[in-house]
Coordinates of C-alpha atoms and ligand atoms in Angstrom, one line a residue:
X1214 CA 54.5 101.7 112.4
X1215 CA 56.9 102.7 109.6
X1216 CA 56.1 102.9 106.4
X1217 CA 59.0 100.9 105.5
X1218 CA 57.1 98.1 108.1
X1219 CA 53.4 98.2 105.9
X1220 CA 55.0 98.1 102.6
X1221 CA 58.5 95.8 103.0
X1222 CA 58.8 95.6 99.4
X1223 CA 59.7 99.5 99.2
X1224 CA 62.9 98.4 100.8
X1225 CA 65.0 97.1 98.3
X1226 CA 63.8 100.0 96.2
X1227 CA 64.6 102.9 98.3
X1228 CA 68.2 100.6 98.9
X1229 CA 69.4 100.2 95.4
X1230 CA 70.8 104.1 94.8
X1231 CA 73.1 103.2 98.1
X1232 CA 73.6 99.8 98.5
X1233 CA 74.9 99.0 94.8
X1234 CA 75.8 95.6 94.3
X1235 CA 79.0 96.0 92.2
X1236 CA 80.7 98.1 95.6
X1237 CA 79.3 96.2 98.4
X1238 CA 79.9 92.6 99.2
X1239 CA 77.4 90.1 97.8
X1240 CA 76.1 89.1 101.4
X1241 CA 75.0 93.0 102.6
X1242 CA 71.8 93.2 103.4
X1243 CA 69.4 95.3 105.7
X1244 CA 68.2 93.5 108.9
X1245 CA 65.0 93.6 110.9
X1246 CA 66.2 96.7 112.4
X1247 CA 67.2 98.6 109.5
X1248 CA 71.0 98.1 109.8
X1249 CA 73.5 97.4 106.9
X1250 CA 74.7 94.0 107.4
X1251 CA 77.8 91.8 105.6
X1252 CA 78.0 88.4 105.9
X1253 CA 74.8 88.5 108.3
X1254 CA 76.9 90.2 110.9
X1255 CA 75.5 93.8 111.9
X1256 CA 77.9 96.9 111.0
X1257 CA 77.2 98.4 114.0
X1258 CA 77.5 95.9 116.2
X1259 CA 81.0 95.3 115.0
X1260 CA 81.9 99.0 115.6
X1261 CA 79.9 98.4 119.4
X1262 CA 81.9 95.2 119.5
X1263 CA 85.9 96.2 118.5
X1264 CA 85.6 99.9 118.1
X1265 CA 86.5 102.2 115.1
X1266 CA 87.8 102.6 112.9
X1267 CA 87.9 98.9 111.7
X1268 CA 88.0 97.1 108.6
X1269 CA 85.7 94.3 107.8
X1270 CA 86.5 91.8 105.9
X1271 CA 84.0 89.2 104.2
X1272 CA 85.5 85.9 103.8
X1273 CA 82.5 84.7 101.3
X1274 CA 83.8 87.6 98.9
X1275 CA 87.3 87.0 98.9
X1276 CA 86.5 83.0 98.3
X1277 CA 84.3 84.3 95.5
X1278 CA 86.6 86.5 93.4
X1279 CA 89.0 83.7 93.9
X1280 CA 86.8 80.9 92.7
X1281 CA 85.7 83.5 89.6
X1282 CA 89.2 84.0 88.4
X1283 CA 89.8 79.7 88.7
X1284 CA 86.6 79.8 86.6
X1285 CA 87.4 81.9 83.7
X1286 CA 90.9 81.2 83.8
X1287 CA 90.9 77.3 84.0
X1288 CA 94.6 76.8 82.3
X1289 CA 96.3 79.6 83.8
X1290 CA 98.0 79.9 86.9
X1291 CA 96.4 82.9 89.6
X1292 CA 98.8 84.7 92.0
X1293 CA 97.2 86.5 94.7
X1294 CA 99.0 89.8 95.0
X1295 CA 99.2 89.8 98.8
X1296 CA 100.5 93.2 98.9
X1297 CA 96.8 94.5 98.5
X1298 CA 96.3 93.2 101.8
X1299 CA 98.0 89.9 103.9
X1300 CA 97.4 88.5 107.2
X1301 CA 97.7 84.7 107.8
X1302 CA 93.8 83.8 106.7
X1303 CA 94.0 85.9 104.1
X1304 CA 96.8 84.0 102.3
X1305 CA 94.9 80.4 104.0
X1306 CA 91.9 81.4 102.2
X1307 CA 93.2 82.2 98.4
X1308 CA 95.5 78.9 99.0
X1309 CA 92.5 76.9 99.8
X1310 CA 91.3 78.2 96.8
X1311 CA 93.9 77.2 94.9
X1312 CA 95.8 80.6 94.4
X1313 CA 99.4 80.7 94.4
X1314 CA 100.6 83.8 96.5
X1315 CA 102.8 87.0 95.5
X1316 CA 105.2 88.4 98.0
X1317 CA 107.3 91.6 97.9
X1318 CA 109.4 91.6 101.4
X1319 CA 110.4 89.3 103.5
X1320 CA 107.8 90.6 105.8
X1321 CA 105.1 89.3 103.5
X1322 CA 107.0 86.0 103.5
X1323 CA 107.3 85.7 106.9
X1324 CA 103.2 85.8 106.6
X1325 CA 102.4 83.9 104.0
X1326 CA 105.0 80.9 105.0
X1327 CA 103.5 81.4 108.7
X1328 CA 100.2 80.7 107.1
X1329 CA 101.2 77.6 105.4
X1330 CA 101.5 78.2 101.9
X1331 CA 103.6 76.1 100.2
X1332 CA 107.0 77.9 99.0
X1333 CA 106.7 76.1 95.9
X1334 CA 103.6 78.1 95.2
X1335 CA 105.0 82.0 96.1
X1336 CA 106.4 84.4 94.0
X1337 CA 109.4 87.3 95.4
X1338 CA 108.6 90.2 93.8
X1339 CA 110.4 94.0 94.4
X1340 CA 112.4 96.8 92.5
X1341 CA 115.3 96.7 95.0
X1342 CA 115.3 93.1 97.2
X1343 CA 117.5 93.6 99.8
X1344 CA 120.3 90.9 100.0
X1345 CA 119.0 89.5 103.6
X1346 CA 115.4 89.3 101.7
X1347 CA 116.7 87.3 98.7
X1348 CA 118.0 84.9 101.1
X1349 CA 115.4 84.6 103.5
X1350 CA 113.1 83.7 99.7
X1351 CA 115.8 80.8 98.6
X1352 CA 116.7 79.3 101.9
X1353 CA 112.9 79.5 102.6
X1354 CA 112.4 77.6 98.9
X1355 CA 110.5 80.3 97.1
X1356 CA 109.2 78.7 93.7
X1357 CA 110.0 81.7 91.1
X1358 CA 111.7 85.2 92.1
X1359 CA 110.9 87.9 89.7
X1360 CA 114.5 89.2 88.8
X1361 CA 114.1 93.4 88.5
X1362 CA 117.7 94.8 87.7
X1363 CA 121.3 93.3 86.6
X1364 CA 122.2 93.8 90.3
X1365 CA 119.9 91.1 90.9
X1366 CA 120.9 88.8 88.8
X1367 CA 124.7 88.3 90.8
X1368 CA 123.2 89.0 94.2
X1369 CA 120.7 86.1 93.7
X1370 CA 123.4 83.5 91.9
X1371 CA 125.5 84.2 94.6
X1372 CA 123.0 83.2 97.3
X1373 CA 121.4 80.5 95.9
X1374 CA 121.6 77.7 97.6
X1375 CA 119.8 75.3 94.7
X1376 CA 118.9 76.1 91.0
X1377 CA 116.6 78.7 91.4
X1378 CA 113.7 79.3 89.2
X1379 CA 113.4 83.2 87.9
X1380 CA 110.9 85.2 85.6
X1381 CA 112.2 88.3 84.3
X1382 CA 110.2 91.8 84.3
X1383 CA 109.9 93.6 81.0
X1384 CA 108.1 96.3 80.5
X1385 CA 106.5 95.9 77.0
X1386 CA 106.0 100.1 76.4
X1387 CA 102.1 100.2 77.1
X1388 CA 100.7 103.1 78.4
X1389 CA 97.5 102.5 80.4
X1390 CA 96.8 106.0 81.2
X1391 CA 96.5 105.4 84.6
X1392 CA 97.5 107.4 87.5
X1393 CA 101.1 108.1 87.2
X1394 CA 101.9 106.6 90.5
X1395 CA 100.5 103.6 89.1
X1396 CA 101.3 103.5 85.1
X1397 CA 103.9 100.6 85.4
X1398 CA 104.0 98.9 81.3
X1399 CA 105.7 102.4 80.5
X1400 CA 109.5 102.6 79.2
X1401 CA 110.2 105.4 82.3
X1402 CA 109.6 104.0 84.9
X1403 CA 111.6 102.1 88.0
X1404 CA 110.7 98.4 87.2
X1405 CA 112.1 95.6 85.5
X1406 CA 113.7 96.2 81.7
X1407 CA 111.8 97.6 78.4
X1408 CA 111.6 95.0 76.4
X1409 CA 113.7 95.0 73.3
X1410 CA 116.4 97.6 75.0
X1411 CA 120.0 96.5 75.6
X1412 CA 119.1 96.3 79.1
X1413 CA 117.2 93.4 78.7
X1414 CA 118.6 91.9 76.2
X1415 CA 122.0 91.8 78.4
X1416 CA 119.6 90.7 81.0
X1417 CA 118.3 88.4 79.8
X1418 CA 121.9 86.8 78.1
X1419 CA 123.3 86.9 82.0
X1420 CA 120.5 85.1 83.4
X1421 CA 120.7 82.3 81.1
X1422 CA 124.3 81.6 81.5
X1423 CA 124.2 81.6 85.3
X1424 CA 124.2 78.4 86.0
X1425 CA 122.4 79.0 89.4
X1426 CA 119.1 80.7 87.8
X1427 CA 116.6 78.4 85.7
X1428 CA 114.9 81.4 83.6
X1429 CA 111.5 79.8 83.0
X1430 CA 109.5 82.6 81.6
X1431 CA 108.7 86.7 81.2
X1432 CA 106.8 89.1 83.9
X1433 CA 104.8 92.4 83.0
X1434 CA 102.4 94.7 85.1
X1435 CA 101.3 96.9 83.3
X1436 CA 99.4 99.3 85.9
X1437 CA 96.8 99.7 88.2
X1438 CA 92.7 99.9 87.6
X1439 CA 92.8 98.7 83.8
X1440 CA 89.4 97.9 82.8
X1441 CA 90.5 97.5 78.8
X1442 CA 90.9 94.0 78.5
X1443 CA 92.9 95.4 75.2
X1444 CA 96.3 96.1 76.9
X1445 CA 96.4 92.4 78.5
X1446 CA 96.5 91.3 74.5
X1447 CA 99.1 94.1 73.4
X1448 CA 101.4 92.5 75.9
X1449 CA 101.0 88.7 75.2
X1450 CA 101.6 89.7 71.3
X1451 CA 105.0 92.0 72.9
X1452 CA 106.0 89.1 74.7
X1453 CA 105.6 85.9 73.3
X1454 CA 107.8 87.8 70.5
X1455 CA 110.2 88.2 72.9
X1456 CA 110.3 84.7 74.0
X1457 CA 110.2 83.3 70.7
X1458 CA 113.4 85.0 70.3
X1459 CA 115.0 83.9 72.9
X1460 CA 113.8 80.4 71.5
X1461 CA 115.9 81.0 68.4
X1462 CA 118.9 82.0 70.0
X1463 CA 119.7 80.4 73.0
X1464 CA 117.6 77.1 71.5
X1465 CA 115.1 77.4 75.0
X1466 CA 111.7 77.5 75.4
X1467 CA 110.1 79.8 78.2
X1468 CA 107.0 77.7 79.2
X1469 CA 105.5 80.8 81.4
X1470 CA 104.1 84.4 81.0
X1471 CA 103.0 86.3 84.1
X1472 CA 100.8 89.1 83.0
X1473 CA 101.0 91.0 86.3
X1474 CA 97.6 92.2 88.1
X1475 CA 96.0 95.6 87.7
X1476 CA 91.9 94.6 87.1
X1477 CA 90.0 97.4 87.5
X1478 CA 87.4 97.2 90.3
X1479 CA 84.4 99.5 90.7
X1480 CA 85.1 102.1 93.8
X1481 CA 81.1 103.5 93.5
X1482 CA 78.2 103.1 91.7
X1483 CA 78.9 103.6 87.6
X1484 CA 82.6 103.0 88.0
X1485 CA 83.9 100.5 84.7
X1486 CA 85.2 97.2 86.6
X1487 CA 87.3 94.3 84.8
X1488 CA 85.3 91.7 82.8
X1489 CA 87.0 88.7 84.0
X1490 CA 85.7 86.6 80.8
X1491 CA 86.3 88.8 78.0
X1492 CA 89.5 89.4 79.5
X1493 CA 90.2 85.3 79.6
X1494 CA 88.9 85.6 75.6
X1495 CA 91.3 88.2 74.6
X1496 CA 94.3 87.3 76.5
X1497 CA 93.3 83.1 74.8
X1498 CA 92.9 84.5 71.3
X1499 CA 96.2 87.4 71.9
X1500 CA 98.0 83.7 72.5
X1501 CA 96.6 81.7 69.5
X1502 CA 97.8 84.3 67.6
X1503 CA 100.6 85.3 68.6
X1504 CA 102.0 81.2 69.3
X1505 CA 101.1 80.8 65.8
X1506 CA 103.1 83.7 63.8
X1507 CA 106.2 82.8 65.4
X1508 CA 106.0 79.0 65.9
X1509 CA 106.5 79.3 69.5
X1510 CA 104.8 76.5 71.9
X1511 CA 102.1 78.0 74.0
X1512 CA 103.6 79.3 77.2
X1513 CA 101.5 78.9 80.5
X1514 CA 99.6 82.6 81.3
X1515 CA 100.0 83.5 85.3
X1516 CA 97.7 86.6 86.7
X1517 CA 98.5 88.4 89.6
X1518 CA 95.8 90.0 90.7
X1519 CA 95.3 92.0 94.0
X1520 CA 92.4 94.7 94.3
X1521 CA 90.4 92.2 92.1
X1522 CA 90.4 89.4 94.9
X1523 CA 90.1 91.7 98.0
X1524 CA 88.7 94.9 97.2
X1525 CA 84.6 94.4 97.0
X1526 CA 84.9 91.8 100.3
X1527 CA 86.1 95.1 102.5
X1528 CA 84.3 97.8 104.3
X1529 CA 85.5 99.9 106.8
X1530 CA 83.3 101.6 110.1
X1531 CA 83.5 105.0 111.7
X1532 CA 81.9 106.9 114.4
X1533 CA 80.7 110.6 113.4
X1534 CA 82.7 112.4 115.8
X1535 CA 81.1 115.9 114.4
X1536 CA 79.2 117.4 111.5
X1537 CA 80.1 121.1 110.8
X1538 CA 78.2 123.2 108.5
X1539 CA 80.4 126.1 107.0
X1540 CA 79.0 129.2 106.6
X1541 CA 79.8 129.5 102.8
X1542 CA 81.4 126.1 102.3
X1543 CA 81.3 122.7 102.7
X1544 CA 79.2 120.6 105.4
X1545 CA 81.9 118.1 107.0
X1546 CA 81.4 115.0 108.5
X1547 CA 84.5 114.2 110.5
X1548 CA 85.0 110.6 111.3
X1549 CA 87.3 108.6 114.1
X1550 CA 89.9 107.5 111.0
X1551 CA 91.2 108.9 107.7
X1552 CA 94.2 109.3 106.1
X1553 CA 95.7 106.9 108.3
X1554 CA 93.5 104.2 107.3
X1555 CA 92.8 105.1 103.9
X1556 CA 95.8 107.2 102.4
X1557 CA 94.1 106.6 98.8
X1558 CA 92.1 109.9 98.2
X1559 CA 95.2 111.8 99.1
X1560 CA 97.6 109.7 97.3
X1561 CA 95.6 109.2 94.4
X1562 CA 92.1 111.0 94.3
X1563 CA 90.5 108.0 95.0
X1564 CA 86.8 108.5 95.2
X1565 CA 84.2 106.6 98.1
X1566 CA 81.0 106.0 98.9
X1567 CA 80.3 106.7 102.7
X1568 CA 76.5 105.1 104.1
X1569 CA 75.2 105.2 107.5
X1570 CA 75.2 101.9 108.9
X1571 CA 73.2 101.8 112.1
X1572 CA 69.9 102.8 110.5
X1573 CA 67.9 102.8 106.9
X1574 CA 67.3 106.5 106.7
X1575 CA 64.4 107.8 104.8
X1576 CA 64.1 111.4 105.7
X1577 CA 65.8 114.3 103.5
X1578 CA 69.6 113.8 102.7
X1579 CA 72.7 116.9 102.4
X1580 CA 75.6 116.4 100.4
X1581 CA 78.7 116.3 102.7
X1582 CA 82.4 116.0 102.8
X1583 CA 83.6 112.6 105.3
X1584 CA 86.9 113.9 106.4
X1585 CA 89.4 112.4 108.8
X1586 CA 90.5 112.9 112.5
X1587 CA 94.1 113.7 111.2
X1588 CA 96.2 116.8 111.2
X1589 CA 95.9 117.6 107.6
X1590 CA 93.7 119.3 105.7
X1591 CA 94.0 117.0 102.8
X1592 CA 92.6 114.1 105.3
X1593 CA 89.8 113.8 103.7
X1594 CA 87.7 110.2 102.8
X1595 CA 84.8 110.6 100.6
X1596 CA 84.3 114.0 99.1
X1597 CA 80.0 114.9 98.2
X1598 CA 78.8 112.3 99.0
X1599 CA 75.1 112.1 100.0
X1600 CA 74.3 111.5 103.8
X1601 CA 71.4 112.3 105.8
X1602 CA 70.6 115.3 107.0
X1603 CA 70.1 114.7 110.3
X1604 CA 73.2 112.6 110.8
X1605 CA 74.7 112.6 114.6
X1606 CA 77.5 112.6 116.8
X1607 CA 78.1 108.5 117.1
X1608 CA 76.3 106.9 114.3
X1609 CA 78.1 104.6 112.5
X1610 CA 79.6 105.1 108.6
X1611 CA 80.3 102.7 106.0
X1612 CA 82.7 103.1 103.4
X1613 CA 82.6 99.9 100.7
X1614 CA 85.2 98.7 98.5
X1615 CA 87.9 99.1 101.3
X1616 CA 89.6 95.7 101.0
X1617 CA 92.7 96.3 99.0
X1618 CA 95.5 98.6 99.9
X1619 CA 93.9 100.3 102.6
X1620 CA 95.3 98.0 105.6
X1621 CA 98.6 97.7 103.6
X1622 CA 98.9 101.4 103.0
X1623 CA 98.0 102.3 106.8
X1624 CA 99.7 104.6 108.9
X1625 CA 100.3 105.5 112.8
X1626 CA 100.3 109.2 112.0
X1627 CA 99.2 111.6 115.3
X1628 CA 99.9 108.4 117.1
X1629 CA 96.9 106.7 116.0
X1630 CA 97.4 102.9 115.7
X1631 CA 95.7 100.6 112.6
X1632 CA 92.5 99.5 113.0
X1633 CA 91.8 95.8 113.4
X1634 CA 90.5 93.4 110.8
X1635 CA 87.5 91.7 111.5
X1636 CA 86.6 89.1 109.2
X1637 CA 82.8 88.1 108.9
X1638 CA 80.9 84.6 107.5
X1639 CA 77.7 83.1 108.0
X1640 CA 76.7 85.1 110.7
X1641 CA 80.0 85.4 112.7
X1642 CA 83.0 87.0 113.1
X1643 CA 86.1 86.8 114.4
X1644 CA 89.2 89.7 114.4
X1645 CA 91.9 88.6 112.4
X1646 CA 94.4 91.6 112.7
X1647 CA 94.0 93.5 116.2
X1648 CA 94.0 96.9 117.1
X1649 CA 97.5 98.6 117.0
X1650 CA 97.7 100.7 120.4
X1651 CA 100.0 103.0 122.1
X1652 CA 101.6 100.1 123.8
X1653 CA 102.5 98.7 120.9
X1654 CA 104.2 101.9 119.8
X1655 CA 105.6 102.6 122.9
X1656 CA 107.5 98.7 122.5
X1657 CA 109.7 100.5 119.5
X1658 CA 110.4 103.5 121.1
X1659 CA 113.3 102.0 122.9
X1660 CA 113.8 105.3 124.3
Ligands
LLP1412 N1 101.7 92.3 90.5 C1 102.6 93.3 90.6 C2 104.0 93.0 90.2 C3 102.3 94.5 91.2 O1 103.2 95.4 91.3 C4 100.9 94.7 91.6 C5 100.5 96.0 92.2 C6 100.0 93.6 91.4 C7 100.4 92.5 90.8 C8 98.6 93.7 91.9 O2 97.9 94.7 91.2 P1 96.3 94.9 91.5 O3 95.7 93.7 90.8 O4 96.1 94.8 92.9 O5 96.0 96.2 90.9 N2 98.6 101.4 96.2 C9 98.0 101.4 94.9 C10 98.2 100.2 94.1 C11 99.6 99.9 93.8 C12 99.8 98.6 93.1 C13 101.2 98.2 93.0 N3 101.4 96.9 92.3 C14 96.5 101.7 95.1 O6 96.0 101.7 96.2 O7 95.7 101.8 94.1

């Protein structure tokens, strides 16, 4: 007998360091037989099941974040960023819930419309549409297309079919001191027009005499992992400034402002996360002001988050294909995935938890390196991180807060195809996405 078994209330206190509640999906728990589980499904027994690497994907969670962001946002309108991650239940699931859905290819059309969402309720995003995609969005009925350059502007008047409803991106000269990959509300960078510059103002002058484009309102993302409500506030005072302009000199009223996504979630334990209802106060009182100094009707506030929706409801399985103690470096566990799964600590330093799955281990822990399978020696997926020291060949690892952008970002490198996506609920699961396999890559090689 353990002594986990005479004394079960030790558990949740030798669980808390590891199992944190602000990385892991609200349903994870430890069953009878010590194993992590997430939405009452057993890790390992997914891995036994469909293999690894493979995310998981808890539908509870993603229904959750949706139905928090309807709560503290009642008036507004909440996009779902699909490009942190999209397949055809994901963008069922935030419709059901009353999301309206973000697109930024015709690819992530295709999905979304497969799906069911209503066009009505989509929004075309993208620095550089392609022709072909502009007019798969209008003949397809897209409600709003977010109009990035002057180029834009002709292309899409020229293949519009009906009046078509546009938003214009501005980027209102707020530096979030993000990544720089990610640091969008800046003057230099590739997106949209900063606000106030001739740029936009021509922009905005040739979008409101096209006949074809109905411009109903301003777009901003500012960046990536903001957790300063702040810089949401800045940019409702930039904007509706902006619009109230436009108000007294064209004599038309903008009745929307999308404020973009970019809500901070928390990757481990300690990491700062968006505070969805001080972020609904400052961006409400940001508007009363701001409507009030310069007369201007209160425009409808859309949100586009991403990461916020999808993050937390993901984890993704290895196996332990090795652990290597160097003799005067670092002990590495190397798993069946890596970079190809989850490009983010390369790309951006991204730091991860990593937990053994298939057991509760009590015994002494090491600190340790999980690196990938990959031919790279920046493949690497959660630097010092503490496992347990007598971790095996074939036990299974967990890495939480894998939701968003880590299916969207994946790779084939070394010929290694995706992992599936297996979404789990009430004690079930079923695989949403399958496995990518050599067949599959040998179909494009058309030789
Ligand atoms: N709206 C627009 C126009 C965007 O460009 C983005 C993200 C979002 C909304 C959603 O942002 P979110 O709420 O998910 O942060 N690959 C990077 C993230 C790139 C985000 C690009 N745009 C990463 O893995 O961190």
């Amino acid at each position: 007998m353990t002594l986990l078994e005479i004394f079960p209330s030790l558990r949740s206190g030798m669980m808390s360091p590891r199992l944190d509640a602000t990385v892991w999906p609200c349903e994870t728990h430890y069953d009878d037989l010590s194993r992590i589980t997430v939405g009452g499904v057993a890790l390992a027994d997914i891995a036994d099941q469909y293999g690894t690497p493979t995310y998981v994907l808890d539908e509870t969670e993603v229904r959750r974040r949706c139905q928090l962001y309807r709560k503290y946002f009642r008036d507004a309108e909440i996009i779902y960023a699909a490009k942190a991650l999209l397949t055809k239940s994901v963008a069922s699931w935030v419709s059901q819930e009353g999301l309206s859905v973000d697109v930024c290819s015709a690819g992530e059309l295709a999905v979304a419309l497969a799906a069911g969402v209503d066009p009505a309720r989509i929004v075309l995003h993208g620095s550089g549409k392609p022709f072909s995609e502009l007019e798969a969005a209008v003949n397809a009925g897209v409600g709003r297309i977010v109009i990035d350059s002057l180029t834009e502007v002709t292309l899409l008047a020229a293949v519009a079919p009906r009046r078509q409803q546009v938003l214009l991106r501005l980027s209102p000269d707020i530096d979030v001191h993000g990544h720089p990959a990610v640091r969008t509300g800046v003057i230099d960078q590739k997106f949209g027009f900063p606000l106030g510059s001739a740029a936009a103002i021509e922009a905005i002058d040739r979008v409101i005499r096209q006949p074809m484009l109905e411009l109903v309102g301003f777009h901003c993302h500012l960046g990536s992992q903001i957790h300063d409500p702040d810089y949401y506030g800045e940019a409702v005072r930039r904007l509706i400034a902006e619009m109230a302009r436009v108000e007294r000199e064209y004599g038309i009223t903008l009745p929307q402002l999308d404020l973009g996504g970019g809500h901070a979630v928390a990757y481990r334990c300690g990491d700062s996360e968006m505070n969805l209802a001080e972020l609904a106060d400052i961006v409400e009182d940001a508007l009363d002001a701001a409507c009030a100094l310069n007369h201007f009707a209160r425009p409808r506030i859309s949100l586009e988050p991403g990461r916020a929706i999808v993050a937390r409801a993901g984890v993704t399985l290895y196996r332990v294909m090795t652990v290597k103690h160097i003799e005067g470096g670092r002990t590495f566990v190397i798993a069946d995935g890596g970079m190809n799964d989850n490009p983010r600590v390369a790309l951006y330093g991204a730091r991860y938890e990593a937990v053994v799955a298939n057991r509760h281990p009590t015994g002494p822990h090491m600190t340790a390196t999980v690196a990938g399978r990959y031919c790279e020696a920046g493949d690497i997926l959660a630097a010092d991180v503490s496992l347990p020291a007598d971790l095996r060949p074939g036990e299974v690892l967990a890495i939480p807060c894998t939701g968003a952008y880590h299916h969207s970002l994946a790779s084939s490198y070394n010929g290694v195809g995706r992992p599936p996506i297996i979404s789990v609920r009430d004690g079930r699961c079923s695989e949403l996405v399958r496995r990518e396999t050599p067949a599959d890559m040998l179909v494009r090689d058309l030789g």
